[in-house]
N, CA and C atoms as an extended XYZ file, in Angstrom:
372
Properties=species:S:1:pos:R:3:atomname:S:1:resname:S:1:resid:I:1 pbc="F F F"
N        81.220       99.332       72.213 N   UNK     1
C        82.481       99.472       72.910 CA  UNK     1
C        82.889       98.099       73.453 C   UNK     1
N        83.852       97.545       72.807 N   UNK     2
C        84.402       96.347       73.694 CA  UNK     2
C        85.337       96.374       74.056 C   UNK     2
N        86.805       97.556       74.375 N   UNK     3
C        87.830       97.491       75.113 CA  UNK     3
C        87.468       98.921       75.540 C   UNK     3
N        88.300       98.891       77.068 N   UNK     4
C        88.422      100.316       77.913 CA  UNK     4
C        90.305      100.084       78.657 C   UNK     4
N        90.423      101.269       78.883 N   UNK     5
C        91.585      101.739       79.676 CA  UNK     5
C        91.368      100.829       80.816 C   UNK     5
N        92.522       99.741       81.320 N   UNK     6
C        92.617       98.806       82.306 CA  UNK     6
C        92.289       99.782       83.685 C   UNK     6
N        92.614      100.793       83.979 N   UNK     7
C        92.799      101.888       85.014 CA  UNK     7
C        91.439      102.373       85.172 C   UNK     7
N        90.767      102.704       83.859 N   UNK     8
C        89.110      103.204       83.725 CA  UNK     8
C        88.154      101.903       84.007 C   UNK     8
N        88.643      100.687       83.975 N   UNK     9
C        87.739       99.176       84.417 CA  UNK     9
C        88.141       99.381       85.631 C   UNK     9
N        88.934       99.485       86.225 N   UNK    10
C        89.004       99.002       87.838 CA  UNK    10
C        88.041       99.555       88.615 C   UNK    10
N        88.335      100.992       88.000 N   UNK    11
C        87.871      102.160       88.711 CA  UNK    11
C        86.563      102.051       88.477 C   UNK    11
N        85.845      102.105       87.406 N   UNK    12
C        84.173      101.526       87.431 CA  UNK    12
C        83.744      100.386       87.746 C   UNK    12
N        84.849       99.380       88.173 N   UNK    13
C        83.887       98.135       88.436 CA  UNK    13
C        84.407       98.001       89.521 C   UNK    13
N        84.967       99.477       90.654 N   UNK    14
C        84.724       99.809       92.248 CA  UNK    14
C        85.716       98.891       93.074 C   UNK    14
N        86.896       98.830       92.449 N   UNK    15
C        87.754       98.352       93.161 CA  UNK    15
C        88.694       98.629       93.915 C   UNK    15
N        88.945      100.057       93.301 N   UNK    16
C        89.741      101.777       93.758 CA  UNK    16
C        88.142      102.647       93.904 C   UNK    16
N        88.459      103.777       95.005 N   UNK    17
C        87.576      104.772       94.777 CA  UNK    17
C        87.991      105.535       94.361 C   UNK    17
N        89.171      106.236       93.636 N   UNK    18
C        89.449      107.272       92.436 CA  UNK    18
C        89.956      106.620       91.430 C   UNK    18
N        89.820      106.776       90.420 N   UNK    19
C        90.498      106.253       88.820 CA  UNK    19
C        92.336      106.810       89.454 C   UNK    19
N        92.458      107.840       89.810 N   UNK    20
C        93.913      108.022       90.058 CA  UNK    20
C        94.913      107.219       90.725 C   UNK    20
N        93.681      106.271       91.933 N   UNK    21
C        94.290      105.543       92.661 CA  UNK    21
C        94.323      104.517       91.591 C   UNK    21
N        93.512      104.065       90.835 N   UNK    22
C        93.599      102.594       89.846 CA  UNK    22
C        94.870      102.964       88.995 C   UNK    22
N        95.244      104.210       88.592 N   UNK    23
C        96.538      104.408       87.901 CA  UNK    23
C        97.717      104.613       88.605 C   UNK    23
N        97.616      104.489       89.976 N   UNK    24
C        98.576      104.337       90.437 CA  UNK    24
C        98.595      103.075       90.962 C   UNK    24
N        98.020      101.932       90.822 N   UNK    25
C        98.177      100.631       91.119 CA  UNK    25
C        98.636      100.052       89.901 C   UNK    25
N        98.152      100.364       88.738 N   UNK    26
C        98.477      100.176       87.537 CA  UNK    26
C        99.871       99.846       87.598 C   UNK    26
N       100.603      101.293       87.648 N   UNK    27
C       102.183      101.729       87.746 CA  UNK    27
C       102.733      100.930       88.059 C   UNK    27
N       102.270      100.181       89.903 N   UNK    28
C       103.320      100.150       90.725 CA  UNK    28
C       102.974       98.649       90.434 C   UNK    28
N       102.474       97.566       89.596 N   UNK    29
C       102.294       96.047       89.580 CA  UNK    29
C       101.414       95.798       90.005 C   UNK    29
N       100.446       96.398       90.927 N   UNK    30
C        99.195       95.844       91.846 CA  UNK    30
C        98.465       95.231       91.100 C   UNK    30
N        98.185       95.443       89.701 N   UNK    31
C        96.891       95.187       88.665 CA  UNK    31
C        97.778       94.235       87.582 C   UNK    31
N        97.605       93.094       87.467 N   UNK    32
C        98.607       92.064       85.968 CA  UNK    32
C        97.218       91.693       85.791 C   UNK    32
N        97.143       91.838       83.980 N   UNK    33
C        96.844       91.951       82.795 CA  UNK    33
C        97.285       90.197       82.431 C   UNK    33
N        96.533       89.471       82.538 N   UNK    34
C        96.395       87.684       82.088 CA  UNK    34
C        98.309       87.542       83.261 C   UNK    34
N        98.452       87.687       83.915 N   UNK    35
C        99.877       87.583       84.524 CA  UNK    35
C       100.615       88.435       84.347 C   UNK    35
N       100.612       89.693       83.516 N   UNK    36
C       102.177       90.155       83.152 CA  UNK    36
C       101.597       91.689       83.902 C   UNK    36
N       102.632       92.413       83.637 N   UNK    37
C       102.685       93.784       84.517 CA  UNK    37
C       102.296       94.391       83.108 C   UNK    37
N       101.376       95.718       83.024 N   UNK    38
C       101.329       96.341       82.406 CA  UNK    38
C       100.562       97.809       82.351 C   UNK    38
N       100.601       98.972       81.657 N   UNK    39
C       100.769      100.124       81.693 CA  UNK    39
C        98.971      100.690       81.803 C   UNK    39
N        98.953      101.790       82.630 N   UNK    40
C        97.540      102.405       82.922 CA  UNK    40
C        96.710      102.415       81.180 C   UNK    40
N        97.501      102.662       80.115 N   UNK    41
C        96.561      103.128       78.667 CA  UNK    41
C        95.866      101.946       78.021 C   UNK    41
N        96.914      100.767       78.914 N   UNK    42
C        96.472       99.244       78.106 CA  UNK    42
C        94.958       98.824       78.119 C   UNK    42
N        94.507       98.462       77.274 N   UNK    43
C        93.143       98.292       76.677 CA  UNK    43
C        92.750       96.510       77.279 C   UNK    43
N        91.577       96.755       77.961 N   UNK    44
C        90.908       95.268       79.020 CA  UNK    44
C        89.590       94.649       78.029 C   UNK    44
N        89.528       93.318       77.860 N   UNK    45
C        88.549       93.229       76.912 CA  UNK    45
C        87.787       92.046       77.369 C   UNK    45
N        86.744       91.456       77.481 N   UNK    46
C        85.995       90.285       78.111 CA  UNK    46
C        87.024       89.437       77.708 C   UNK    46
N        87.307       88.242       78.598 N   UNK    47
C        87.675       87.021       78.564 CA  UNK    47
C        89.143       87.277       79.537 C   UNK    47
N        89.303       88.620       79.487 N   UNK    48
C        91.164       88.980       80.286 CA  UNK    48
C        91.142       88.353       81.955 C   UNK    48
N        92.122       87.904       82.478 N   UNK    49
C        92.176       87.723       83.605 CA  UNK    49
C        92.798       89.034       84.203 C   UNK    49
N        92.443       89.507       85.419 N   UNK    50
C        92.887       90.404       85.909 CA  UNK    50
C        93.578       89.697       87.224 C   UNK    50
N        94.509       90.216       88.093 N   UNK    51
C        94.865       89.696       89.359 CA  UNK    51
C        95.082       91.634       89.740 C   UNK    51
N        94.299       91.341       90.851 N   UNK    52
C        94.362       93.252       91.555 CA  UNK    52
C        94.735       93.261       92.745 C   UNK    52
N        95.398       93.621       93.424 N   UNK    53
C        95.754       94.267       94.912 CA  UNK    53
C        95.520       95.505       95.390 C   UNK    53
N        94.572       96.126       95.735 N   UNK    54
C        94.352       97.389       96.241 CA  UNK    54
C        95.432       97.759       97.535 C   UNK    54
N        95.819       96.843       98.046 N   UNK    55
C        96.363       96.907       99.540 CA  UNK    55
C        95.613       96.397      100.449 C   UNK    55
N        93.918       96.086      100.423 N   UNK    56
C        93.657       95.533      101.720 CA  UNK    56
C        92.680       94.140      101.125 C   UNK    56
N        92.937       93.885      100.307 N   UNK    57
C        92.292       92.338       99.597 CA  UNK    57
C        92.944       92.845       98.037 C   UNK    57
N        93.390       91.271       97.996 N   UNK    58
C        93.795       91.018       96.155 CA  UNK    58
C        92.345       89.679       95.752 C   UNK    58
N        91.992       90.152       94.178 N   UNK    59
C        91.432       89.372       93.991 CA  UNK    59
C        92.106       89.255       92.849 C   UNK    59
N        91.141       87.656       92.131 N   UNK    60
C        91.427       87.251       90.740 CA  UNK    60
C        90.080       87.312       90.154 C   UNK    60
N        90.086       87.988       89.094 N   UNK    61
C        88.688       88.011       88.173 CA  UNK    61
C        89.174       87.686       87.372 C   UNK    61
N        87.758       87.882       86.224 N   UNK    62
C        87.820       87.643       85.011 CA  UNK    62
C        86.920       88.455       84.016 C   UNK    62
N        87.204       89.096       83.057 N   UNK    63
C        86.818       90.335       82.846 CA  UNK    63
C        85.334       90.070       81.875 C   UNK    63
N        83.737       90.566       82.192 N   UNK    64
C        82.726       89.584       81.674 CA  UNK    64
C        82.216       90.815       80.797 C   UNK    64
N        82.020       92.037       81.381 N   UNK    65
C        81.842       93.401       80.753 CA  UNK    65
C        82.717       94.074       80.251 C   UNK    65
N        82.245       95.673       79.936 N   UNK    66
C        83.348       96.643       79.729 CA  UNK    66
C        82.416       97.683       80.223 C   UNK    66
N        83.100       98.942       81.048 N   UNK    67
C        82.528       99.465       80.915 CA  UNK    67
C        83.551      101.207       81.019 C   UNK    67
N        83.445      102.088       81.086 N   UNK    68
C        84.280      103.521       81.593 CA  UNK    68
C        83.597      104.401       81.852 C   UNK    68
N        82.514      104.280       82.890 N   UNK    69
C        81.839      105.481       83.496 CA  UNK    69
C        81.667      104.795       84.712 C   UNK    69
N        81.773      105.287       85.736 N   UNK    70
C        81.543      104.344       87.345 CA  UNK    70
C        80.036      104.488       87.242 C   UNK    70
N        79.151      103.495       87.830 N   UNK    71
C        77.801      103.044       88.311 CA  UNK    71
C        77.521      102.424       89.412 C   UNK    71
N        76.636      102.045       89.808 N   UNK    72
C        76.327      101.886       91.237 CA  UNK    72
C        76.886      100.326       91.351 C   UNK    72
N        76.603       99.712       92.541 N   UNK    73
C        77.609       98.519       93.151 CA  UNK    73
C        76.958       97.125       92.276 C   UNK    73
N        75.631       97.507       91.940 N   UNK    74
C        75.539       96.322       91.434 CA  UNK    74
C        75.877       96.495       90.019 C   UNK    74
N        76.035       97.282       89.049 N   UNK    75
C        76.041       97.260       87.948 CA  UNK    75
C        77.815       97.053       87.870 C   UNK    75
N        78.448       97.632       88.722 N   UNK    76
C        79.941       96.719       88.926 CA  UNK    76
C        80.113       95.619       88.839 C   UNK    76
N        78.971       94.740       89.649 N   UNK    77
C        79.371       93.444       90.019 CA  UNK    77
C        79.299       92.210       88.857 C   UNK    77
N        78.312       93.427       87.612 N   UNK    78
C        78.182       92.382       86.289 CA  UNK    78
C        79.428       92.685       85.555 C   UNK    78
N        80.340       93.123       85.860 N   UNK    79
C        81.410       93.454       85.105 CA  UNK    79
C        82.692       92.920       85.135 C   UNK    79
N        82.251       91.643       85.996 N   UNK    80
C        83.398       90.450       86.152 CA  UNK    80
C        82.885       89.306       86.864 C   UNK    80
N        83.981       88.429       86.797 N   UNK    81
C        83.550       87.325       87.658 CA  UNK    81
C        84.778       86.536       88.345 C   UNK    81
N        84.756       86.440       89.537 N   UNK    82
C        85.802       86.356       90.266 CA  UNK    82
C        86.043       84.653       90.688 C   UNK    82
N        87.090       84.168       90.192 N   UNK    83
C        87.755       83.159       90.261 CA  UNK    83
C        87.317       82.268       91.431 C   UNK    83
N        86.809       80.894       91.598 N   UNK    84
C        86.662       80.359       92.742 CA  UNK    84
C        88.005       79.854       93.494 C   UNK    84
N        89.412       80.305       93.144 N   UNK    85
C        90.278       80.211       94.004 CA  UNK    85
C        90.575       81.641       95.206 C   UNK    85
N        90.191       82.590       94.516 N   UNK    86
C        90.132       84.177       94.559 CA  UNK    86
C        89.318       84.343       96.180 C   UNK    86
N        87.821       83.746       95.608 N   UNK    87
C        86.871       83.275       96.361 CA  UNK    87
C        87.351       83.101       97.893 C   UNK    87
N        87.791       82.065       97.410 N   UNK    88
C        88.248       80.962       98.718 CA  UNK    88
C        89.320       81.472       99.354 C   UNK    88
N        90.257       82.121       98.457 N   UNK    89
C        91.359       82.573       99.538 CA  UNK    89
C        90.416       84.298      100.514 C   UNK    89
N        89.789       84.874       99.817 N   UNK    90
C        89.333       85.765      100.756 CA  UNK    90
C        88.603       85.336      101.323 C   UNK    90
N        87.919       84.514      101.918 N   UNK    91
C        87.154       83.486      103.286 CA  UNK    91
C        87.771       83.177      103.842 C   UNK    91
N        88.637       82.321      103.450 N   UNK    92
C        89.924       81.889      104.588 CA  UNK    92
C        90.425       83.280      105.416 C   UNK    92
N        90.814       84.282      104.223 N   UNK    93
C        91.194       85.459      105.122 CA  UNK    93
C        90.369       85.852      106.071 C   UNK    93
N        89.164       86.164      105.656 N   UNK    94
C        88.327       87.389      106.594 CA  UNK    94
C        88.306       86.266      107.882 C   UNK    94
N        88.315       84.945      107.430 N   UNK    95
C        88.191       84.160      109.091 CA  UNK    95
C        89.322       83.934      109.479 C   UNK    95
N        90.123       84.117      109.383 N   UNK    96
C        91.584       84.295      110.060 CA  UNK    96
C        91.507       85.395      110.883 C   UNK    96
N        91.257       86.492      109.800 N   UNK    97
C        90.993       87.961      111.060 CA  UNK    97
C        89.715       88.013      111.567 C   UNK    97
N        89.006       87.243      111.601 N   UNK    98
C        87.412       87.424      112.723 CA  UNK    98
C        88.277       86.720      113.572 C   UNK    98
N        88.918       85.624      113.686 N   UNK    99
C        89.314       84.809      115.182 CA  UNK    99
C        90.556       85.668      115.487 C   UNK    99
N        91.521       86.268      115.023 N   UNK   100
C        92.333       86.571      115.448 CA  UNK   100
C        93.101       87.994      115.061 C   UNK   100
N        92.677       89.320      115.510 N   UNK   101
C        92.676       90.362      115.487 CA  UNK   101
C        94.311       90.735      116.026 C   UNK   101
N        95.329       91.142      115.196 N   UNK   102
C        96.422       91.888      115.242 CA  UNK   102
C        96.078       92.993      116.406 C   UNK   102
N        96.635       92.641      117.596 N   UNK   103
C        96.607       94.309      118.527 CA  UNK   103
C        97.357       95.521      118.443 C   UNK   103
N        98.074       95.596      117.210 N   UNK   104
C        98.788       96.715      116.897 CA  UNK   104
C        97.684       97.413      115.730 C   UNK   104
N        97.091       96.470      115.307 N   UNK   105
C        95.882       96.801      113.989 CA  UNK   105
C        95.449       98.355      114.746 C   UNK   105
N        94.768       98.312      115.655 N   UNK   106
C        93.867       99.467      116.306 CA  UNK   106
C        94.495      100.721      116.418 C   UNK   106
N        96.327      100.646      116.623 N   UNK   107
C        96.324      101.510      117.303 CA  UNK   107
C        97.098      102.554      115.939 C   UNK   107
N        97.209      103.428      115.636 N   UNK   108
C        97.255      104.459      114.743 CA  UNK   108
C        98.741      105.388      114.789 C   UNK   108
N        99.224      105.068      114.540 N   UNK   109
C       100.683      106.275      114.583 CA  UNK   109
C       101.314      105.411      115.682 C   UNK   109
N       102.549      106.130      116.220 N   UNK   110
C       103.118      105.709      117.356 CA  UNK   110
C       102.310      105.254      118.711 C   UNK   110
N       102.917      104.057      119.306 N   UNK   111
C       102.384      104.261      120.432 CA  UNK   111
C       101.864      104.823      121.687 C   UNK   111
N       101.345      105.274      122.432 N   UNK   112
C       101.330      105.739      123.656 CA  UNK   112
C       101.778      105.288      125.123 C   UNK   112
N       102.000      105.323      125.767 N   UNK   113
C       102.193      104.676      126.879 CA  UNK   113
C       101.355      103.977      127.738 C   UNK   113
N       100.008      104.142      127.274 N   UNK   114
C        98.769      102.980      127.788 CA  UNK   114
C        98.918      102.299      127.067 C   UNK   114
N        98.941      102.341      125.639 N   UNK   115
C        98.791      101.699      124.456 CA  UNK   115
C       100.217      100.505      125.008 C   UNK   115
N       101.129      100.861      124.800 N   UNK   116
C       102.398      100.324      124.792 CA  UNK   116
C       102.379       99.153      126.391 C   UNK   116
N       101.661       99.419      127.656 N   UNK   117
C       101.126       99.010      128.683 CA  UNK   117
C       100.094       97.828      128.004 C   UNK   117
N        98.510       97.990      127.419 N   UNK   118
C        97.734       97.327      126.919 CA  UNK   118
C        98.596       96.060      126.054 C   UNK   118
N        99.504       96.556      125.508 N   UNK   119
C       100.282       95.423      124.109 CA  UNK   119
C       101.443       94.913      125.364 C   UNK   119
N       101.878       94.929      126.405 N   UNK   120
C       102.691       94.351      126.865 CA  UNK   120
C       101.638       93.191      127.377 C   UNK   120
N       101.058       93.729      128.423 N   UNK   121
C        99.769       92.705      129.124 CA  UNK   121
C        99.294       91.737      128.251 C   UNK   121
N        98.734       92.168      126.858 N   UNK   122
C        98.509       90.834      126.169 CA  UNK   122
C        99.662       89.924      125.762 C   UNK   122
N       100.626       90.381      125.385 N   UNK   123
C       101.199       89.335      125.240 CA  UNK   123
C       102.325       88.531      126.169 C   UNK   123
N       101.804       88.847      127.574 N   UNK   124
C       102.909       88.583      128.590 CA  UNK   124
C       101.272       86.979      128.276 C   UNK   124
């Protein structure tokens, strides 16, 4: 087997936790195929660049396996190899948010009126 469903790679090499969610990233642009936008059936083959956005980290790989059955975290992790720009921009991130935590991040639905009290105080 050397090509799989772009939607069936994501999803086994644990980037979505349902294949449904990888086909719906597919759809909506989250997932480009060497740069271009393209469709959940399209076929991923070693050497492809992927660029993915789940919503809470985008990476850039590069596609080293194939595989279409999900397996455990490490047998994912042989199934690409992720760009040293990719790299670097998620470090920069995660230390952006270790020093500096959004105070609306925490709070869940509408405000409350402590809540709304707590977010005035910090930023007075």
């Amino acid at each position: 087997m050397d090509t799989t469903r772009i939607d069936k790679w994501c999803w086994a090499a644990r980037f979505f936790k349902t294949r449904s969610l990888a086909t719906e990233a597919v759809d909506r642009g989250r997932i480009r195929l060497n740069g271009e936008r393209t469709k959940p059936a399209h076929n991923v083959k070693p050497g492809d660049r992927l660029d993915i956005d789940n919503g809470a980290t985008e990476w850039e790989v590069l596609v080293i396996g194939i595989a279409d059955k999900r397996g455990s975290a490490a047998i994912a992790a042989t199934l690409y190899q992720e760009t040293d720009e990719s790299l670097q921009r998620r470090t920069t991130q995660a230390e952006r948010h270790r020093l500096f935590r959004e105070p609306s991040a925490e709070i869940k639905g509408r405000p409350t009126k402590r809540d709304r009290r707590l977010l005035d105080r910090s930023s007075s």
